[in-house]
Structure formats: C-alpha cells, structure tokens
Short mmCIF file of C-alpha atoms and ligand atoms in Angstrom, two decimals:
data_model
loop_
_atom_site.label_atom_id
_atom_site.label_comp_id
_atom_site.label_asym_id
_atom_site.label_seq_id
_atom_site.Cartn_x
_atom_site.Cartn_y
_atom_site.Cartn_z
CA UNK A 1 119.39 49.98 107.15
CA UNK A 2 120.03 46.44 105.21
CA UNK A 3 118.70 43.27 105.89
CA UNK A 4 122.48 42.37 106.93
CA UNK A 5 121.28 44.53 109.70
CA UNK A 6 119.93 41.93 111.07
CA UNK A 7 122.17 39.55 111.55
CA UNK A 8 123.69 41.80 114.17
CA UNK A 9 122.79 41.65 117.69
CA UNK A 10 120.27 44.41 118.96
CA UNK A 11 121.61 48.00 120.16
CA UNK A 12 118.51 48.23 122.72
CA UNK A 13 116.53 45.85 123.69
CA UNK A 14 113.53 46.53 126.44
CA UNK A 15 111.40 43.90 127.48
CA UNK A 16 108.43 43.79 129.06
CA UNK A 17 108.93 46.85 130.21
CA UNK A 18 106.86 48.53 132.96
CA UNK A 19 106.96 51.62 134.66
CA UNK A 20 104.42 52.58 137.24
CA UNK A 21 104.76 56.60 138.95
CA UNK A 22 102.51 55.59 142.53
CA UNK A 23 99.20 54.25 141.41
CA UNK A 24 99.72 55.51 137.31
CA UNK A 25 101.02 53.06 135.16
CA UNK A 26 102.64 54.81 132.41
CA UNK A 27 104.54 51.43 130.25
CA UNK A 28 102.34 48.65 130.25
CA UNK A 29 104.87 46.00 129.31
CA UNK A 30 106.84 47.90 126.04
CA UNK A 31 109.23 45.01 124.08
CA UNK A 32 111.32 46.99 121.49
CA UNK A 33 114.73 46.08 119.26
CA UNK A 34 116.89 48.65 117.57
CA UNK A 35 119.48 47.62 115.48
CA UNK A 36 122.57 49.50 115.39
CA UNK A 37 122.33 51.93 112.74
CA UNK A 38 118.87 52.06 112.69
CA UNK A 39 116.32 55.41 112.80
CA UNK A 40 113.03 54.08 114.90
CA UNK A 41 110.53 57.03 115.15
CA UNK A 42 108.73 56.86 118.39
CA UNK A 43 105.00 58.70 117.87
CA UNK A 44 102.02 58.72 120.21
CA UNK A 45 99.43 61.30 121.43
CA UNK A 46 100.80 63.16 124.74
CA UNK A 47 100.77 61.77 127.61
CA UNK A 48 101.64 58.11 126.29
CA UNK A 49 104.84 57.42 128.68
CA UNK A 50 107.21 58.22 124.72
CA UNK A 51 108.96 60.42 127.30
CA UNK A 52 109.29 57.82 130.22
CA UNK A 53 110.43 55.22 128.12
CA UNK A 54 113.11 57.21 126.75
CA UNK A 55 114.07 58.56 130.01
CA UNK A 56 113.86 54.26 131.35
CA UNK A 57 116.71 53.43 128.32
CA UNK A 58 119.26 56.75 129.77
CA UNK A 59 118.48 55.04 133.24
CA UNK A 60 116.85 58.76 134.42
CA UNK A 61 113.52 56.53 135.31
CA UNK A 62 113.77 53.22 136.75
CA UNK A 63 111.71 50.06 135.51
CA UNK A 64 109.52 47.92 138.01
CA UNK A 65 109.50 44.87 134.97
CA UNK A 66 111.08 43.82 132.43
CA UNK A 67 114.18 44.58 131.55
CA UNK A 68 116.14 46.65 129.11
CA UNK A 69 119.59 45.67 127.38
CA UNK A 70 121.92 48.69 125.75
CA UNK A 71 124.42 47.04 123.63
CA UNK A 72 124.22 43.50 125.65
CA UNK A 73 124.05 45.71 129.27
CA UNK A 74 120.97 45.17 130.54
CA UNK A 75 120.56 49.48 132.06
CA UNK A 76 120.84 49.69 136.11
CA UNK A 77 121.10 45.97 136.83
CA UNK A 78 123.28 42.58 136.82
CA UNK A 79 123.59 39.79 137.25
CA UNK A 80 125.33 38.73 140.48
CA UNK A 81 125.33 34.89 141.91
CA UNK A 82 122.15 34.08 139.68
CA UNK A 83 120.38 37.91 141.49
CA UNK A 84 119.36 40.94 139.87
CA UNK A 85 120.81 43.48 141.50
CA UNK A 86 120.89 47.90 140.71
CA UNK A 87 123.81 48.81 139.69
CA UNK A 88 126.09 51.31 142.17
CA UNK A 89 125.65 55.43 140.06
CA UNK A 90 129.77 55.35 138.66
CA UNK A 91 128.42 51.68 136.84
CA UNK A 92 125.55 54.35 135.92
CA UNK A 93 126.88 57.06 135.33
CA UNK A 94 129.34 54.50 132.69
CA UNK A 95 125.94 52.62 130.72
CA UNK A 96 124.92 56.31 130.23
CA UNK A 97 128.24 57.20 128.62
CA UNK A 98 126.69 55.56 125.62
CA UNK A 99 123.15 57.46 125.56
CA UNK A 100 123.51 60.82 123.58
CA UNK A 101 119.73 62.86 125.32
CA UNK A 102 118.58 65.59 123.04
CA UNK A 103 115.24 67.36 124.89
CA UNK A 104 112.57 69.64 123.81
CA UNK A 105 113.82 72.59 126.42
CA UNK A 106 118.39 72.20 125.40
CA UNK A 107 119.31 73.56 128.69
CA UNK A 108 122.36 74.92 127.46
CA UNK A 109 124.60 76.42 130.17
CA UNK A 110 124.27 79.91 129.65
CA UNK A 111 127.41 81.24 131.16
CA UNK A 112 129.95 79.18 128.70
CA UNK A 113 129.96 79.55 125.16
CA UNK A 114 128.72 76.69 122.21
CA UNK A 115 132.62 75.53 122.99
CA UNK A 116 132.36 75.25 126.59
CA UNK A 117 129.42 73.55 126.66
CA UNK A 118 130.32 70.68 124.87
CA UNK A 119 133.58 69.93 126.05
CA UNK A 120 131.74 69.81 129.90
CA UNK A 121 130.46 66.85 130.01
CA UNK A 122 134.00 65.14 128.15
CA UNK A 123 136.43 67.13 130.31
CA UNK A 124 134.36 67.72 133.32
CA UNK A 125 132.90 64.26 133.63
CA UNK A 126 135.05 61.82 131.50
CA UNK A 127 138.16 63.44 132.07
CA UNK A 128 139.63 63.86 128.79
CA UNK A 129 142.10 66.60 127.82
CA UNK A 130 141.14 70.36 127.25
CA UNK A 131 142.48 70.37 123.69
CA UNK A 132 141.33 66.23 122.60
CA UNK A 133 138.13 67.26 123.23
CA UNK A 134 138.33 71.47 121.81
CA UNK A 135 139.09 69.32 118.54
CA UNK A 136 136.53 67.61 118.16
CA UNK A 137 133.77 70.09 119.55
CA UNK A 138 135.07 72.12 116.85
CA UNK A 139 134.35 68.51 113.94
CA UNK A 140 130.97 68.62 115.98
CA UNK A 141 130.51 72.21 115.80
CA UNK A 142 131.12 71.98 111.86
CA UNK A 143 129.12 68.16 111.53
CA UNK A 144 125.58 70.87 112.92
CA UNK A 145 126.56 73.53 110.65
CA UNK A 146 127.62 76.42 113.60
CA UNK A 147 131.52 76.17 113.35
CA UNK A 148 131.72 80.11 113.02
CA UNK A 149 129.80 79.70 117.12
CA UNK A 150 132.60 78.49 118.82
CA UNK A 151 132.52 81.56 121.01
CA UNK A 152 128.84 82.07 120.98
CA UNK A 153 126.96 82.30 124.43
CA UNK A 154 123.30 80.81 123.91
CA UNK A 155 121.62 84.05 124.55
CA UNK A 156 123.24 85.06 121.75
CA UNK A 157 122.29 82.04 118.96
CA UNK A 158 118.58 81.66 117.39
CA UNK A 159 116.40 78.93 119.67
CA UNK A 160 117.74 76.01 116.32
CA UNK A 161 121.16 76.74 116.63
CA UNK A 162 120.65 76.45 120.50
CA UNK A 163 119.56 73.25 119.77
CA UNK A 164 122.35 72.28 117.68
CA UNK A 165 124.74 72.88 119.67
CA UNK A 166 122.51 70.70 122.56
CA UNK A 167 123.32 68.05 119.42
CA UNK A 168 126.79 68.71 120.06
CA UNK A 169 127.28 67.89 123.18
CA UNK A 170 125.44 64.97 123.05
CA UNK A 171 127.57 63.48 120.27
CA UNK A 172 130.83 64.83 122.16
CA UNK A 173 130.48 61.42 124.54
CA UNK A 174 130.54 59.68 121.96
CA UNK A 175 127.75 57.81 122.21
CA UNK A 176 126.31 54.51 120.38
CA UNK A 177 122.75 55.35 120.55
CA UNK A 178 121.14 58.71 120.46
CA UNK A 179 118.12 59.73 122.43
CA UNK A 180 116.18 62.53 121.11
CA UNK A 181 112.59 63.64 122.96
CA UNK A 182 110.85 66.01 120.77
CA UNK A 183 114.12 68.21 120.14
CA UNK A 184 111.54 70.62 117.51
CA UNK A 185 108.64 71.14 119.57
CA UNK A 186 109.75 74.04 121.71
CA UNK A 187 111.16 76.33 118.42
CA UNK A 188 109.69 78.31 116.02
CA UNK A 189 107.93 77.17 112.76
CA UNK A 190 110.52 77.99 110.53
CA UNK A 191 113.84 76.67 112.83
CA UNK A 192 112.72 73.74 112.98
CA UNK A 193 113.61 72.88 109.48
CA UNK A 194 117.87 73.46 110.16
CA UNK A 195 117.77 70.54 112.88
CA UNK A 196 115.79 67.74 111.53
CA UNK A 197 118.71 68.84 108.67
CA UNK A 198 121.53 68.00 111.09
CA UNK A 199 119.05 64.61 112.60
CA UNK A 200 118.66 63.68 109.34
CA UNK A 201 122.91 64.31 108.48
CA UNK A 202 123.33 61.95 111.01
CA UNK A 203 121.00 59.22 110.56
CA UNK A 204 122.78 59.13 106.85
CA UNK A 205 126.20 58.68 109.14
CA UNK A 206 124.96 55.67 110.03
CA UNK A 207 123.79 56.57 114.74
CA UNK A 208 121.80 54.54 116.04
CA UNK A 209 118.19 56.56 117.06
CA UNK A 210 115.38 57.07 119.17
CA UNK A 211 113.47 60.31 118.19
CA UNK A 212 110.27 60.91 119.36
CA UNK A 213 108.96 64.01 117.31
CA UNK A 214 105.11 64.77 115.79
CA UNK A 215 107.10 65.46 112.55
CA UNK A 216 105.78 63.05 110.51
CA UNK A 217 107.97 64.37 107.79
CA UNK A 218 110.90 63.54 109.26
CA UNK A 219 109.40 59.57 110.14
CA UNK A 220 108.59 59.10 106.49
CA UNK A 221 111.83 60.90 104.79
CA UNK A 222 114.02 59.61 107.88
CA UNK A 223 112.45 56.45 110.05
CA UNK A 224 113.95 53.14 108.65
CA UNK A 225 111.16 51.58 111.34
CA UNK A 226 108.01 53.89 112.94
CA UNK A 227 106.17 52.91 116.53
CA UNK A 228 103.03 54.06 117.35
CA UNK A 229 102.44 54.06 121.12
CA UNK A 230 99.08 54.97 123.45
CA UNK A 231 98.48 54.06 126.98
CA UNK A 232 101.04 52.80 127.90
CA UNK A 233 101.83 49.84 124.35
CA UNK A 234 103.15 50.30 121.36
CA UNK A 235 100.34 49.88 119.35
CA UNK A 236 101.52 49.43 116.03
CA UNK A 237 105.32 49.08 114.27
CA UNK A 238 106.84 48.62 111.23
CA UNK A 239 108.26 50.74 108.37
CA UNK A 240 107.42 54.59 108.17
CA UNK A 241 105.70 53.52 104.95
CA UNK A 242 103.49 50.88 106.65
CA UNK A 243 102.39 52.65 110.00
CA UNK A 244 102.41 56.36 108.00
CA UNK A 245 101.25 55.71 104.75
CA UNK A 246 98.44 52.76 105.49
CA UNK A 247 97.93 52.87 109.53
CA UNK A 248 96.12 49.59 110.34
CA UNK A 249 94.99 49.93 114.32
CA UNK A 250 92.04 52.53 114.54
CA UNK A 251 93.74 54.39 117.09
CA UNK A 252 97.16 55.35 114.90
CA UNK A 253 94.74 56.26 112.36
CA UNK A 254 92.57 58.50 114.81
CA UNK A 255 96.42 60.23 115.66
CA UNK A 256 97.79 60.61 111.98
CA UNK A 257 94.43 62.22 111.09
CA UNK A 258 95.38 65.12 112.49
CA UNK A 259 98.43 66.08 110.47
CA UNK A 260 96.59 65.81 107.56
P1 ADP B 1 104.79 61.51 126.77
O1 ADP B 1 106.53 62.08 126.22
O2 ADP B 1 104.11 60.10 125.35
O3 ADP B 1 103.41 63.16 126.44
P2 ADP B 1 105.59 61.31 129.35
O4 ADP B 1 106.32 59.56 129.56
O5 ADP B 1 105.70 62.31 129.75
O6 ADP B 1 103.89 60.94 128.05
O7 ADP B 1 104.19 60.73 130.54
C1 ADP B 1 103.11 60.05 130.53
C2 ADP B 1 102.71 59.85 131.83
O8 ADP B 1 102.80 59.52 133.05
C3 ADP B 1 101.91 61.33 132.34
O9 ADP B 1 100.44 60.77 131.99
C4 ADP B 1 102.45 61.60 133.08
O10 ADP B 1 101.72 62.96 133.55
C5 ADP B 1 103.32 60.65 133.61
N1 ADP B 1 104.22 61.78 134.44
C6 ADP B 1 105.53 61.96 133.70
N2 ADP B 1 106.44 61.51 134.89
C7 ADP B 1 105.55 61.56 135.65
C8 ADP B 1 106.63 61.85 137.04
N3 ADP B 1 107.81 61.54 137.37
N4 ADP B 1 105.62 61.43 138.21
C9 ADP B 1 104.11 61.54 137.93
N5 ADP B 1 103.89 61.15 137.19
C10 ADP B 1 104.30 61.11 135.39
MG1 MG B 2 106.96 63.63 126.13
#
C-alpha cells in the first residue's frame, strides 16, 4: 500500500461500534478504517469479538451503537428525513454484494461441483447469465490454482482445495471487500500453506481484505496493518513491524508470546 491510498476515502469506516448479545457486551467501541487495497490482519484471543466484528461489517449481526460504512454507505441503515432507518432485506442484500466472506468451515454445497458452487450466487441470486458466470468461475478457479477441479464435488477435494473453492465462490460476486474469518483454522497443517498462498496472491492483486487469523507469519508478510483485539476493544494497531515486532501493550505481548 502506498501513502497515496490514504488520500482516498476509506473503503471501510467503523466508528464506535458496540455490539451486545443480551447482557454480554462483545464489541465495546471499535474504530477502524480500511483503505482501498489494504490488507488488515486482526489478531486476538478467542472470544475477543473478532468474528462478531466481521459479521457486523457484513450485517450478519446488527450493531447496537456506532456505525459501519462500506464504500460510503452505512451498512444496514440509511438516513431519511434526518433520521436513521433500517434498510429493507433487499437493500441489505445489495450492500452485501460488495462484500465477500470466507469462513473457517468452508460450507460448500456438497451436491454441487466446484464450478456449480462458484456460479450459484451470481446466477441464482444476482441473475447473471450462466455462460458469463461459468466463464468467470473458470477464471477464478485458475486464480486459486484449481483449473482442473471444476467438475469435482467437495468430497473429492482436500480441505485446502475446498477452502480455495470457497474463496473463488466469495470472489464470484466481484466484491470490493473480502472478509476472512480464520480461513485456515479447520485445515490440516500441511494444507494451510496453499490457502495462505492464494490469499497472498489476492492481496498482491490489490484486493481489500480484512483477515482474522492466528497465522502470524501471514500477518508479518501480507498485512499492511495489524490490529490486536482483546475483550471487545482494539488494544493496539499498526504495521506488522510495530504490532508483532515491537508490541507495546502487555496484552499484545502476552498473546504473541504464545507463538514464539
Ligand atoms: P472471536 O471470534 O474473537 O473468538 P466472537 O466474536 O466469536 O469472538 O465471540 C465474542 C463473544 O461473543 C464470545 O463470548 C461469544 O460467546 C459471544 N457470542 C458470539 N456470537 C454470539 C451469539 N450469536 N449469541 C450470544 N453470544 C455470542
Ligand atoms: Mg472467531
């Protein structure tokens, strides 16, 4: 990422985001801006609110206070007559079109081939022509290194291959922003590398990404910025050199000590 990017508008702007599940406060005022082309890696212990934050960006959860904008649009709400009103399901679906998400459990449709999984949303949800969607799906399969697996069913693919299909599926809607929630945590150790390598390629191609992961090596190499979350707060944020190489906060230091 270059300094020039900072002159642009942020693609994601989260301000004072609060989220509670009943009495349990999970996000306690998250502020984060992500600029176009930036890769932000979110680190933090289990239960710190990382997944919840990603889910709020995609409006899989609604927030209790604050705001999240993606591409200048407030997620889940709009201003009308000086008042904030909730968006309709259709409008929320339109906003989600800009955001791809990859989960720990890849959840491919088991009865569909890799190619069918990838074209499902573009054709089934967004009304693209099948021919067009298939051509793009083949491009995406090539991008994730699986050109020869188009007609394989998920059960015929390794976990790493399935996750790469899931990444291609998320890319099929041409999102402006990709959210990754521990994409390699469910994989056997020898399959982690191929998925991280695919993600590194996407980062190099300028995709804007927020990645929750425990892969410190990936964070060091691929992140423009690292965010350390704990207890529903962003405790520390900076370059990988700063946050991983020279953490300032005792909680960041304690967390990272586990990976030494
Ligand atoms: P992380 O991804 O950092 O491990 P999560 O965002 O998944 O953390 O969870 C943060 C806290 O919120 C945890 O205590 C979790 O149990 C709680 N939580 C997450 N989702 C829900 C939910 N749908 N209902 C109730 N509690 C939830
Ligand atoms: Mg999580």
